[in-house]
XYZ file of C-alpha atoms in Angstrom:
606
model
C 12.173 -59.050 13.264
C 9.071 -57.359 12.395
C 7.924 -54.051 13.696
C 4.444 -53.622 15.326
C 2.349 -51.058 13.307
C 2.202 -48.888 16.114
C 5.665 -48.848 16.188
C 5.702 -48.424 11.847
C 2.813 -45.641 12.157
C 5.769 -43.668 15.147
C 8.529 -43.664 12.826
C 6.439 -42.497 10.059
C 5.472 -39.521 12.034
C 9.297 -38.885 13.565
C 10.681 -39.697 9.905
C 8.490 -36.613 8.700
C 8.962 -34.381 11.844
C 13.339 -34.888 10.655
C 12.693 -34.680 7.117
C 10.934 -30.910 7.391
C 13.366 -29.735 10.218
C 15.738 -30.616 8.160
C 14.724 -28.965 5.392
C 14.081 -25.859 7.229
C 17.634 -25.962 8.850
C 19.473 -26.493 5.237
C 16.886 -24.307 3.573
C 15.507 -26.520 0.917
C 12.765 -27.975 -0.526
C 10.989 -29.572 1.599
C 9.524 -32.560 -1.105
C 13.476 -33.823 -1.050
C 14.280 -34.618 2.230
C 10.716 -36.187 2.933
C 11.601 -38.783 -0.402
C 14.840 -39.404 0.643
C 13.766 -40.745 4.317
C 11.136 -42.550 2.518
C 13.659 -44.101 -0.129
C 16.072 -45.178 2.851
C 12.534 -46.450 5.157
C 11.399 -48.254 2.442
C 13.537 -50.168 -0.639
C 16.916 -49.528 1.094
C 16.188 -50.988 4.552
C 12.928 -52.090 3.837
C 11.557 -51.311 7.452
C 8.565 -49.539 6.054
C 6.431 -51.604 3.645
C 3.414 -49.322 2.915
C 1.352 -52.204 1.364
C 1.620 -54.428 3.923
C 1.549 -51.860 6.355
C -1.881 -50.177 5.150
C -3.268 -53.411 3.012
C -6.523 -52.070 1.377
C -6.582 -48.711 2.995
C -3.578 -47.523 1.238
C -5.429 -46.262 -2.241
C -8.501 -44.519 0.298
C -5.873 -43.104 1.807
C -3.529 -41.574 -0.809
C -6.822 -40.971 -2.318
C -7.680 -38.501 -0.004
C -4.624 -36.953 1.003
C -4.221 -36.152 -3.001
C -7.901 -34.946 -2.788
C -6.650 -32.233 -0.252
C -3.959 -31.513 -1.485
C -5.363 -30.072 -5.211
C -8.337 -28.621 -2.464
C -5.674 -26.593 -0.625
C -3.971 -25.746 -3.670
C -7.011 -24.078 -5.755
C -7.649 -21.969 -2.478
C -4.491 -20.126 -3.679
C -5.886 -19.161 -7.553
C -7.787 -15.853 -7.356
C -9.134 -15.116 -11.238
C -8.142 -11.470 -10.734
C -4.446 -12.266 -9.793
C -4.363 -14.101 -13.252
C -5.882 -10.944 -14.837
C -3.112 -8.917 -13.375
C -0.653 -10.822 -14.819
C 1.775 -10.557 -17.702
C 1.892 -12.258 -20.793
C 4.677 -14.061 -20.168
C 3.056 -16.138 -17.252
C 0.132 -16.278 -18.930
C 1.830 -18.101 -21.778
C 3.534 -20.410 -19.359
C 0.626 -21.470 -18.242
C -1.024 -22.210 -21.136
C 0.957 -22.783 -24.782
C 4.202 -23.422 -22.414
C 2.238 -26.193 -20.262
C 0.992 -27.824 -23.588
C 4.661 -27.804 -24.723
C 6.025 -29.056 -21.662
C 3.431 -32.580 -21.513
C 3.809 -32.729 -25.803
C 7.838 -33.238 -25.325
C 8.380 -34.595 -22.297
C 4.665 -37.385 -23.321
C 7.592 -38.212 -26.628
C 10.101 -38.575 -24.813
C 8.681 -41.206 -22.632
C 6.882 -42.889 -25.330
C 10.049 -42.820 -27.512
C 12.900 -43.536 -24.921
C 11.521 -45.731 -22.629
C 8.893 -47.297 -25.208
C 5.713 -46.192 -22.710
C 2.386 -46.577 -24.246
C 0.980 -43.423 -25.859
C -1.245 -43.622 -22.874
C 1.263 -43.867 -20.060
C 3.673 -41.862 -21.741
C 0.943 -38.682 -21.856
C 0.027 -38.982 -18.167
C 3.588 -38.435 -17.077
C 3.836 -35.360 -19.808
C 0.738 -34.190 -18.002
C 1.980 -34.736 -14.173
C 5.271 -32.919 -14.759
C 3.850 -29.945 -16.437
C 3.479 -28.781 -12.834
C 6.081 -26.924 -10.689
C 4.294 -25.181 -7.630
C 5.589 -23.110 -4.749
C 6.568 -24.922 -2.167
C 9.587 -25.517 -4.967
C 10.383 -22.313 -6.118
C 10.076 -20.068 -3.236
C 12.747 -21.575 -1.715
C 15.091 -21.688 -4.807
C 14.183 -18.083 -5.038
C 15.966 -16.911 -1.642
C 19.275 -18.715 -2.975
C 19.516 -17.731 -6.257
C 18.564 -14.153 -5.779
C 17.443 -13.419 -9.603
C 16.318 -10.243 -10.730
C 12.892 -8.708 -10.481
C 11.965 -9.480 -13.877
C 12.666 -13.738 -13.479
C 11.466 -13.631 -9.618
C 8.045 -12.184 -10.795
C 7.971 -14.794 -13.203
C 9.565 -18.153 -11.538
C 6.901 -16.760 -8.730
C 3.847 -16.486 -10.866
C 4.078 -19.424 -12.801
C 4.486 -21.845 -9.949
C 1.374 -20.217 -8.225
C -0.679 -20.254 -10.923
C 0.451 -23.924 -12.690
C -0.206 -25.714 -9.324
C -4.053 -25.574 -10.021
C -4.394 -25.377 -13.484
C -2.395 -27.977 -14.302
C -3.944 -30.029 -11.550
C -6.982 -29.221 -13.687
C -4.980 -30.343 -16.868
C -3.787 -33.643 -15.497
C -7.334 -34.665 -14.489
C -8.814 -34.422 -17.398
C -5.902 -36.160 -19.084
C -6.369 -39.018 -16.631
C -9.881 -38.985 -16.782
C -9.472 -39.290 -20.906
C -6.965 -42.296 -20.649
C -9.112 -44.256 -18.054
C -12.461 -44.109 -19.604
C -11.150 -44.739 -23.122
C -10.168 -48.001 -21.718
C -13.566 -48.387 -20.628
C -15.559 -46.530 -23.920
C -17.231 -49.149 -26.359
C -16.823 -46.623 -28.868
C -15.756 -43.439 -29.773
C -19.191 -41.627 -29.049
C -19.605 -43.273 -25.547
C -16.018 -41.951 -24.573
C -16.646 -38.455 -24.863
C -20.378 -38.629 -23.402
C -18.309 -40.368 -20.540
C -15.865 -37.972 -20.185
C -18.207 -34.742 -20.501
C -20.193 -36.638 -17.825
C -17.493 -36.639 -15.701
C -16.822 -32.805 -16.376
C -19.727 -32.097 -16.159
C -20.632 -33.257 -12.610
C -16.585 -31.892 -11.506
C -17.388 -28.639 -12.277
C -21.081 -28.808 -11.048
C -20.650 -30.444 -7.555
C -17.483 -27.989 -7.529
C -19.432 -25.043 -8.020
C -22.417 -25.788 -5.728
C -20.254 -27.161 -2.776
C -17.989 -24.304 -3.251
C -21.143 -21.846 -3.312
C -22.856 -23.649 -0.152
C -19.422 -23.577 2.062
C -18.625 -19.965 1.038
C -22.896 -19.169 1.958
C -21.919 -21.319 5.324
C -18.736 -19.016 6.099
C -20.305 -15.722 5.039
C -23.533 -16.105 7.083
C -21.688 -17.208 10.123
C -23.543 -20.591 9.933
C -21.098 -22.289 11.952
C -18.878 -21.502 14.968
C -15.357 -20.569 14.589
C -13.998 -23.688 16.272
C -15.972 -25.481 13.565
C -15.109 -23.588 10.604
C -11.817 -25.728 9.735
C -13.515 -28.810 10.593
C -16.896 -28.353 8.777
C -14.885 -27.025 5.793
C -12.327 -30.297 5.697
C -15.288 -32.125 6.382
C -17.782 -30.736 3.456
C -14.687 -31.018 0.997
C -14.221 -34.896 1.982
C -17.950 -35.358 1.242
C -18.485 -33.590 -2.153
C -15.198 -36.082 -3.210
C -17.086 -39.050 -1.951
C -20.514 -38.160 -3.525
C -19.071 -37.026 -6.988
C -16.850 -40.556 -7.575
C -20.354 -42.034 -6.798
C -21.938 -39.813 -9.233
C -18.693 -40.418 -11.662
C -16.204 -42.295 -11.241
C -12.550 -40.212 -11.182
C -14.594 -36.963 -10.815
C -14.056 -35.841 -7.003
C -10.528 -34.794 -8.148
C -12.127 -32.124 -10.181
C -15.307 -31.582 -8.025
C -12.186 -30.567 -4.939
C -10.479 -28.276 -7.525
C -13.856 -26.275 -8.629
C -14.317 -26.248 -5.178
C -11.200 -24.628 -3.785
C -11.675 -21.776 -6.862
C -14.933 -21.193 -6.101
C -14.046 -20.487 -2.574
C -11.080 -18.964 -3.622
C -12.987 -16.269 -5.694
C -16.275 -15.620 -3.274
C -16.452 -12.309 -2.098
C -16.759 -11.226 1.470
C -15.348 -14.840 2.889
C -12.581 -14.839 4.897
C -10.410 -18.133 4.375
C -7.702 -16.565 6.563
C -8.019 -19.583 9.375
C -8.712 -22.240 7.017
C -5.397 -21.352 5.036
C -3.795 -21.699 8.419
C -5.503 -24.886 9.368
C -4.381 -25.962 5.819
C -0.644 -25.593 7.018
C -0.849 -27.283 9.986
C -2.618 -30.456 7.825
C -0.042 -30.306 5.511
C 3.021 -30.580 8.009
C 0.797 -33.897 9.493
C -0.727 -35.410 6.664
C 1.402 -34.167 3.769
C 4.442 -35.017 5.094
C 3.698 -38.455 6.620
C 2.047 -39.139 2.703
C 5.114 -38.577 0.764
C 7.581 -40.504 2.975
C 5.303 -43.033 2.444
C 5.143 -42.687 -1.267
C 8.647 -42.752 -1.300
C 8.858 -45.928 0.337
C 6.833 -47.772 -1.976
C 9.490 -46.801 -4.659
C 11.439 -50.032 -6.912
C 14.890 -48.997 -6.942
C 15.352 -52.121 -9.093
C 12.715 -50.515 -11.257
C 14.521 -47.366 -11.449
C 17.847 -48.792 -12.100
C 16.699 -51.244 -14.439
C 15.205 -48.023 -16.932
C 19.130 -47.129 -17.333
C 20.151 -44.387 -20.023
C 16.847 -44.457 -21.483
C 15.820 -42.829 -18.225
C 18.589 -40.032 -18.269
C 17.880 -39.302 -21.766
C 14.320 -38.739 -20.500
C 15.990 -36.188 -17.936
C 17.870 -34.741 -20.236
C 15.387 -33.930 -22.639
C 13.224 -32.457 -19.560
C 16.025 -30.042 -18.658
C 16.962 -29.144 -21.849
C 14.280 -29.482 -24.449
C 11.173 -29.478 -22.768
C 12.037 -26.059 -20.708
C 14.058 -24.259 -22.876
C 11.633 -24.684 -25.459
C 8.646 -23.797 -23.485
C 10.350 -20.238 -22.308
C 11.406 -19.561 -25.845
C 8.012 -19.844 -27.250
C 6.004 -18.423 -24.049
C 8.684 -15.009 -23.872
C 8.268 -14.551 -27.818
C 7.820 -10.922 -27.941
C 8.391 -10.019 -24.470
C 10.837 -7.276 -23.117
C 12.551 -10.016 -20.972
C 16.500 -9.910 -21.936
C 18.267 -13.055 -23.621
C 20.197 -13.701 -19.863
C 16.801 -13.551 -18.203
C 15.506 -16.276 -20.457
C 18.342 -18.556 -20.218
C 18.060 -18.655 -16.482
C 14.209 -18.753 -16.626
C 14.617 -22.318 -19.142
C 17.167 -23.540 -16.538
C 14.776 -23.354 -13.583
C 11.607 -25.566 -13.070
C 11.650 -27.870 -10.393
C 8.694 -30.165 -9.782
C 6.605 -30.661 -6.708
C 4.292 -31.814 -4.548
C 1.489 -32.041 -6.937
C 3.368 -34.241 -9.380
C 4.369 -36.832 -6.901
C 0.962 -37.140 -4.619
C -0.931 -37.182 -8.388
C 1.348 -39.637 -10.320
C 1.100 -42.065 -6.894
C -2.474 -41.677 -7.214
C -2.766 -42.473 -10.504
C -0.372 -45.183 -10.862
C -2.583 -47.182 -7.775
C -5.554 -46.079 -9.679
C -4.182 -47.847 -13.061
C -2.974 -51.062 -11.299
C -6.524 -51.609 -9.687
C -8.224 -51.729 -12.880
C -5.406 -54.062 -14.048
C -3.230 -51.674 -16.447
C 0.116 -53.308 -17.123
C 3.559 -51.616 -15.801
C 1.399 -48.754 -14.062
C 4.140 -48.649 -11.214
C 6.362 -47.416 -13.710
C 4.251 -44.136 -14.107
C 5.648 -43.044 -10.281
C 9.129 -44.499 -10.765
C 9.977 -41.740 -13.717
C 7.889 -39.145 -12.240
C 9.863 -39.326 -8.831
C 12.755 -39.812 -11.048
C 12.117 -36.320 -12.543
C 11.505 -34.748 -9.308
C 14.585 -35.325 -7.658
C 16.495 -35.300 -10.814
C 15.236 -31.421 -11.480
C 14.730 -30.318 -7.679
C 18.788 -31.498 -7.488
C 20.037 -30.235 -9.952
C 18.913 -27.180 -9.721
C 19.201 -26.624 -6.122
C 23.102 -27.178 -6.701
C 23.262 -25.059 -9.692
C 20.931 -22.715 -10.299
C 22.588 -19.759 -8.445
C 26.148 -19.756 -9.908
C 24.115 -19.392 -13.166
C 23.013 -16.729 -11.842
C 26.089 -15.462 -11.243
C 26.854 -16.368 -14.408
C 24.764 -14.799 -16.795
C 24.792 -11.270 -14.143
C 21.428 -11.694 -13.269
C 21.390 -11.816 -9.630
C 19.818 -8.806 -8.089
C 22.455 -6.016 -6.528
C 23.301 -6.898 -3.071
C 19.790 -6.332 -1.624
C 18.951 -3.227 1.000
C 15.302 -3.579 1.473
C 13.247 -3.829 5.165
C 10.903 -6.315 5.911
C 8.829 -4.386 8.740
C 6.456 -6.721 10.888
C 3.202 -4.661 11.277
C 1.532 -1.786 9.620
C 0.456 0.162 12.276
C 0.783 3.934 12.823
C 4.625 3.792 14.000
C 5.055 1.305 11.271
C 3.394 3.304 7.944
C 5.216 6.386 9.315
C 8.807 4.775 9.453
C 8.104 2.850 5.868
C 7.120 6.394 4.179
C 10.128 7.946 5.291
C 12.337 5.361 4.522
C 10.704 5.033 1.099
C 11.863 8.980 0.372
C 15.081 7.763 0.558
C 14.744 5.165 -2.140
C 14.868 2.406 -0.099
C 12.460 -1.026 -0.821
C 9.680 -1.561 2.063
C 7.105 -3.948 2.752
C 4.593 -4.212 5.729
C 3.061 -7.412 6.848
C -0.008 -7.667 9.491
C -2.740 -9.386 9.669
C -5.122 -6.818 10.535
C -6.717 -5.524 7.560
C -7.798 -2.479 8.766
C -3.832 -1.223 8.900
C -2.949 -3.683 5.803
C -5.826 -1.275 3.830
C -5.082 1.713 5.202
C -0.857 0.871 4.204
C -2.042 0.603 0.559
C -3.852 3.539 0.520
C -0.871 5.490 1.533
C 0.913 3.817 -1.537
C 3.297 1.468 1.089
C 3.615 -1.909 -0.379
C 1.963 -4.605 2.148
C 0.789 -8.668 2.557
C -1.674 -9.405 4.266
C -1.289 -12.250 6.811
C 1.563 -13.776 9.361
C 4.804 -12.960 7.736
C 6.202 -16.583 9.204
C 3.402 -18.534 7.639
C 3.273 -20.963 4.989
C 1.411 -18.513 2.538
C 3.892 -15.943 3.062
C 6.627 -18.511 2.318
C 4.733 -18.416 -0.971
C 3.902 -15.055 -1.799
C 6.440 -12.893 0.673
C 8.832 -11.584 -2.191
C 11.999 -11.319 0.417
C 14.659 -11.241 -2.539
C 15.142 -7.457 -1.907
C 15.187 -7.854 1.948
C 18.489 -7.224 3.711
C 16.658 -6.558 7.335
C 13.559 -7.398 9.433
C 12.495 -5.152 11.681
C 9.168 -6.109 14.303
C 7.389 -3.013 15.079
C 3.842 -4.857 15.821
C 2.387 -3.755 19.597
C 1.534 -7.569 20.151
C 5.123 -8.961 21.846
C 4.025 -12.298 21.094
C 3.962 -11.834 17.420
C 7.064 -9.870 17.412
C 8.779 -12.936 18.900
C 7.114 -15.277 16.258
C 8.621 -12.919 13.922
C 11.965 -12.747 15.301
C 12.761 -16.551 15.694
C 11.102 -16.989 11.854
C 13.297 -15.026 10.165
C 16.659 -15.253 12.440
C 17.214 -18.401 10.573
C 16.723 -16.719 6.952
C 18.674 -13.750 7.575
C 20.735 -14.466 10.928
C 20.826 -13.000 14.112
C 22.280 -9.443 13.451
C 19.584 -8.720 10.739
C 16.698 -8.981 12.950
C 15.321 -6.514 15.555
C 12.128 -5.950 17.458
C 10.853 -2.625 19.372
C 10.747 -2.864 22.964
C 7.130 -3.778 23.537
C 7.546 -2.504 27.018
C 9.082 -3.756 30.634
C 9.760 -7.698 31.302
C 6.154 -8.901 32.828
C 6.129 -8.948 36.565
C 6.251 -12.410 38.157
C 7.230 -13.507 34.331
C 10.597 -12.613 33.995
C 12.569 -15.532 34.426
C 10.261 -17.310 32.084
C 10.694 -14.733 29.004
C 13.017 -15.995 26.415
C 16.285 -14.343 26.487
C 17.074 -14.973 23.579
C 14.176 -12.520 22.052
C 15.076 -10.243 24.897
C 18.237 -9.720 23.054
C 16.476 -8.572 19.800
C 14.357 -5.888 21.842
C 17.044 -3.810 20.752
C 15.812 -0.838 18.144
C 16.142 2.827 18.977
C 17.751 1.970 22.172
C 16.748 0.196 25.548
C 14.478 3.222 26.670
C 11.716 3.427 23.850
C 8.821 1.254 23.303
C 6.406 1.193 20.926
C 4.055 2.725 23.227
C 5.866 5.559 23.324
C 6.756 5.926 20.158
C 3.006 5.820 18.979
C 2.218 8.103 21.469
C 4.593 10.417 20.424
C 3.177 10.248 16.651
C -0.349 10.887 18.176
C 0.746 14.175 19.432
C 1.545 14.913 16.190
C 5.636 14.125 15.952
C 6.852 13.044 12.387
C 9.559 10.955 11.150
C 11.935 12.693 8.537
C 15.063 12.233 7.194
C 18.232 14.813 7.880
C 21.644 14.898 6.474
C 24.325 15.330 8.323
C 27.840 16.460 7.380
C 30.928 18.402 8.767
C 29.455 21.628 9.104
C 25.569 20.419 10.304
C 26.980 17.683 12.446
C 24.792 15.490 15.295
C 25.353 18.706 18.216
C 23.659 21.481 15.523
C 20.900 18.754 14.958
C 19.913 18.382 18.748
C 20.279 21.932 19.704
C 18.029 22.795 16.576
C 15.951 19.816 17.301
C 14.948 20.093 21.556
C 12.741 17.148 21.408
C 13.648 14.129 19.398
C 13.665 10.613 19.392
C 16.748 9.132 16.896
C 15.994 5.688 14.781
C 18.195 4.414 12.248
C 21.335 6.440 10.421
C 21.631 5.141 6.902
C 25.327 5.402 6.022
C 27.059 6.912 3.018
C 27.809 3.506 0.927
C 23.628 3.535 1.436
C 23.707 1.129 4.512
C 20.863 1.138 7.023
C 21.249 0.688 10.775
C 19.053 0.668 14.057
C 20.203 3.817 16.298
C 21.165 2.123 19.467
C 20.738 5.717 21.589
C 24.166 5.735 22.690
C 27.037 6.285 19.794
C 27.386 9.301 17.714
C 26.467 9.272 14.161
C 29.550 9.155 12.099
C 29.605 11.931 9.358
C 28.256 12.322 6.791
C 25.286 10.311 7.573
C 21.405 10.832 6.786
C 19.461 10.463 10.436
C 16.155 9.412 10.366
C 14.386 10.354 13.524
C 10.843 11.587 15.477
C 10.583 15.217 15.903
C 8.335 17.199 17.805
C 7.553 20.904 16.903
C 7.135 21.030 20.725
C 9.458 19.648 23.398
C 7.605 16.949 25.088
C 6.844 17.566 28.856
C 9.027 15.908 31.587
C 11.298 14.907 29.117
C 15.162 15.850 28.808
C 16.766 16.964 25.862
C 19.287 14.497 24.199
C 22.572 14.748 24.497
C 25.272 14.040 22.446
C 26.954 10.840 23.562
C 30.771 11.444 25.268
């Protein structure tokens, strides 16, 4: 019996809402979940038939989603990050991406006898890795700073520029089919170019003008912007056919790199459209999959695999690390590790629809070894990656770092004197006004909510052993809490009181967050504690020992406020306001020159 469309369009939705809970709850990549639902929704029960659910709106649709997907991505490329970066990435993305498509384009073409044409486009759509990939890979296999910077880097930096790559690739293999001659197909494809990176540019100028100049309301903003992007694809395939690709691309840089606009919302907006839109496209990709097809490529199709994992990569690190400081283990690990992505399998869909309109034989193929690729290397990987690791000894030390939400007063205070002790801290906020003023005072610090999907990104947590939420806004401290409870566990996240449960409200409050409100003990809020600092109290470390024990240190110190007591083995812990700090210990703790009125001195505990 048939399903009603509604019905199809339901499941689609649920099927995505399972596949990313999913992935959150086992930590994974998302991309693998969301294929396999579509693999079981589509050739292995065959209740979801995209084609004959979508008919003729299927390509418009892919079309687009694939259009947003490169837009969202180019937000993400800033040229000065690329400046800042080392040589190594910079080769990776650049002689080691033109390695990458030249091996993995002969393997195709020599393995699974591809045309030279087919066999280049999927050398160009797996040349990308992207972050959505690595970042997750990175909180499991725990490498050391040196591959983390790298792994991190690469995947940030690839997911545009070799969106870029791919285009033109594809752009070059479709209108040679169409060129009379030689001279006609590169006026064609400049054309194309040209009006990409034009209509790129000038959209990109006009929407950045738009947000700088306040032209449009904030409840607009997302809209307008979604809705401007949408239009300069439209207009530049009817300038040029297959140039709205590029014109999104330009655009997102050019946005990306305007001065004095704030894409802060439309990055978040850009989350919450990838969660609907992004999910809901791949499980539908996936269904569209012939297993038959895939089965039917045999060892021909490992060998292709093979050669990805351990030709194509190795050989791309050894030539892009030529030179470099990076240590034989390092580079090892770095050729084992290169999952693909998002931006291969939306593309190579894409494409391969794109192809089989204009009536290019076996274009279906094109998806069924890039998808191969992706879960072949996203797999693998995932299972394998971090007993390498382990392996080679190039897992980072067991880490010790602190993860503080906010960088307010309280915040900067706590992080500098924790940082005299040699320990790793990094602030998050999203006010840039204490983000700025945390960099000035040399404090490392992201900008943005530390649970969102940029931070997922760009939040290096591989030195984190704690989170601590010291922001005065109770709602984001709980945001906080619940975020990274599941990446760390319970016992490893704490909040600041952000004062007494709301009257009337009480019952409604979650508990559960309730029982994080549980740093420096149940009487201290940040309130308090920033009032305190305002006064002019400091934070500072103080050993303690045998002879200077925790009843010297409150009789010499009459008015002070106890935080965290970092252990001898170099362990860090909240102060709960009621034990005694074993010896030897190092306190860290608010003093006040002056005792603070109507206040008691502390007592040692009995």
């Amino acid at each position: 019996m048939a399903l009603s469309s509604p019905l199809l369009l339901v499941i689609i939705g649920l099927s995505s809402l399972a596949a990313q809970w999913l992935a959150w709850l086992l930590r994974l990549p998302a991309i693998l979940p969301l294929l396999i639902f579509g693999i079981i929704l589509g050739p292995v029960t065959h209740v979801l038939q995209p084609d004959a659910l979508f008919g003729d709106l299927l390509f418009p649709l892919v079309s687009l989603s694939v259009a947003i997907i490169l837009f969202e991505g180019a937000l993400t490329l800033r040229v000065e990050e690329i400046r800042g970066l080392g040589g190594v990435v910079r080769n990776l993305v650049t002689i080691g991406m033109l390695v990458t498509f030249l091996v993995i384009s002969l393997a195709c073409w020599g393995l699974l006898g591809f045309p030279p044409e087919l066999a280049a486009l999927v050398g160009s759509v797996t040349v990308v890795t992207g972050p959505t990939v690595i970042a997750p890979l990175m909180r499991v296999v725990r490498p050391n700073a040196a591959i983390n910077q790298v792994l991190r880097w690469e995947g940030i930096v690839i997911d545009p520029v070799g969106a870029i790559f791919t285009l033109l690739v594809f752009e070059f293999i479709v209108l040679r089919q169409q060129a009379e001659s030689l001279t006609h197909l590169f006026w064609t494809l400049g054309l194309t170019a040209a009006v990409g990176l034009i209509a790129g540019a000038l959209f990109g100028w006009l929407v950045g003008l738009a947000l700088r100049r306040v032209w449009l309301p904030g409840y607009l903003q997302n809209f307008a912007v979604l809705a401007i992007m949408l239009t300069a694809f439209g207009l530049s395939n009817a300038i040029a056919d297959e140039s709205g690709l590029l014109t999104v691309t330009v655009m997102g840089i050019w946005l990306a790199n305007m001065r004095e606009v704030d894409l802060t919302e439309i990055i978040a907006f850009k989350e919450e459209l990838s969660a609907l839109l992004i999910s809901a496209l791949f499980i539908i990709l996936a269904a569209r999959l012939d297993i038959n097809a895939l089965l039917a490529m045999g060892w021909p199709l490992v060998g292709v695999l093979l050669v990805v994992q351990f030709i194509a990569r190795p050989l791309c690190i050894a030539l892009s690390t030529a030179g470099s400081s990076l240590h034989w283990r390092d580079r090892v690990l770095l050729s084992w590790i290169a999952p693909r992505g998002i931006v291969a399998a939306a593309v190579s869909a894409l494409f391969a629809l794109t192809l089989a309109r204009s009536g290019y034989p076996g274009a279906d193929r094109l998806v069924t070894v890039v998808f191969a690729i992706i879960i072949g290397t996203v797999v693998v990987q995932s299972l394998t990656s971090a007993a390498m690791a382990r392996w080679l000894r190039v897992q980072q030390r067991q880490p010790r770092g602190v993860l503080i939400i906010g960088a307010n007063s309280v915040a900067r205070s706590l992080a500098a004197a924790l940082q005299k002790l040699d320990i790793p801290v990094l602030l998050t906020d999203s006010s840039w006004e204490y983000y700025r003023q945390a960099r000035m005072d040399g404090i490392p610090a992201y900008y943005g909510n530390a649970w969102s999907e940029h931070a997922e990104n760009y939040l290096d947590l591989s030195e984190t052993a704690q989170v601590l939420a010291l922001s005065p806004n109770r709602h984001q401290n709980a945001l906080a809490v619940y975020h990274f409870s599941h990446i760390f566990g319970e016992k490893k996240v704490a909040a600041v009181r952000s004062g007494a449960e709301l009257r009337g409200r009480g019952k409604g409050e979650n508990p559960r967050f309730r029982r994080h409100e549980r740093l420096f003990g149940h009487e201290q809020t940040y309130a308090q504690l920033s009032g305190q600092l305002a006064k002019g109290a400091v934070i500072k470390a103080t050993r303690l020992n045998e002879n200077f024990g925790w009843l010297e240190y409150l009789e010499k110190n009459r008015s002070v406020v106890p935080l965290f007591i970092q252990k001898e083995d170099g362990t860090l812990y909240a102060f709960d306001g009621e034990s005694t700090p074993p010896l030897p210990c190092t306190l860290i703790a608010m003093v006040q020159n002056e005792p603070l009125s109507g206040r008691e001195p502390l007592t040692a505990a009995p």
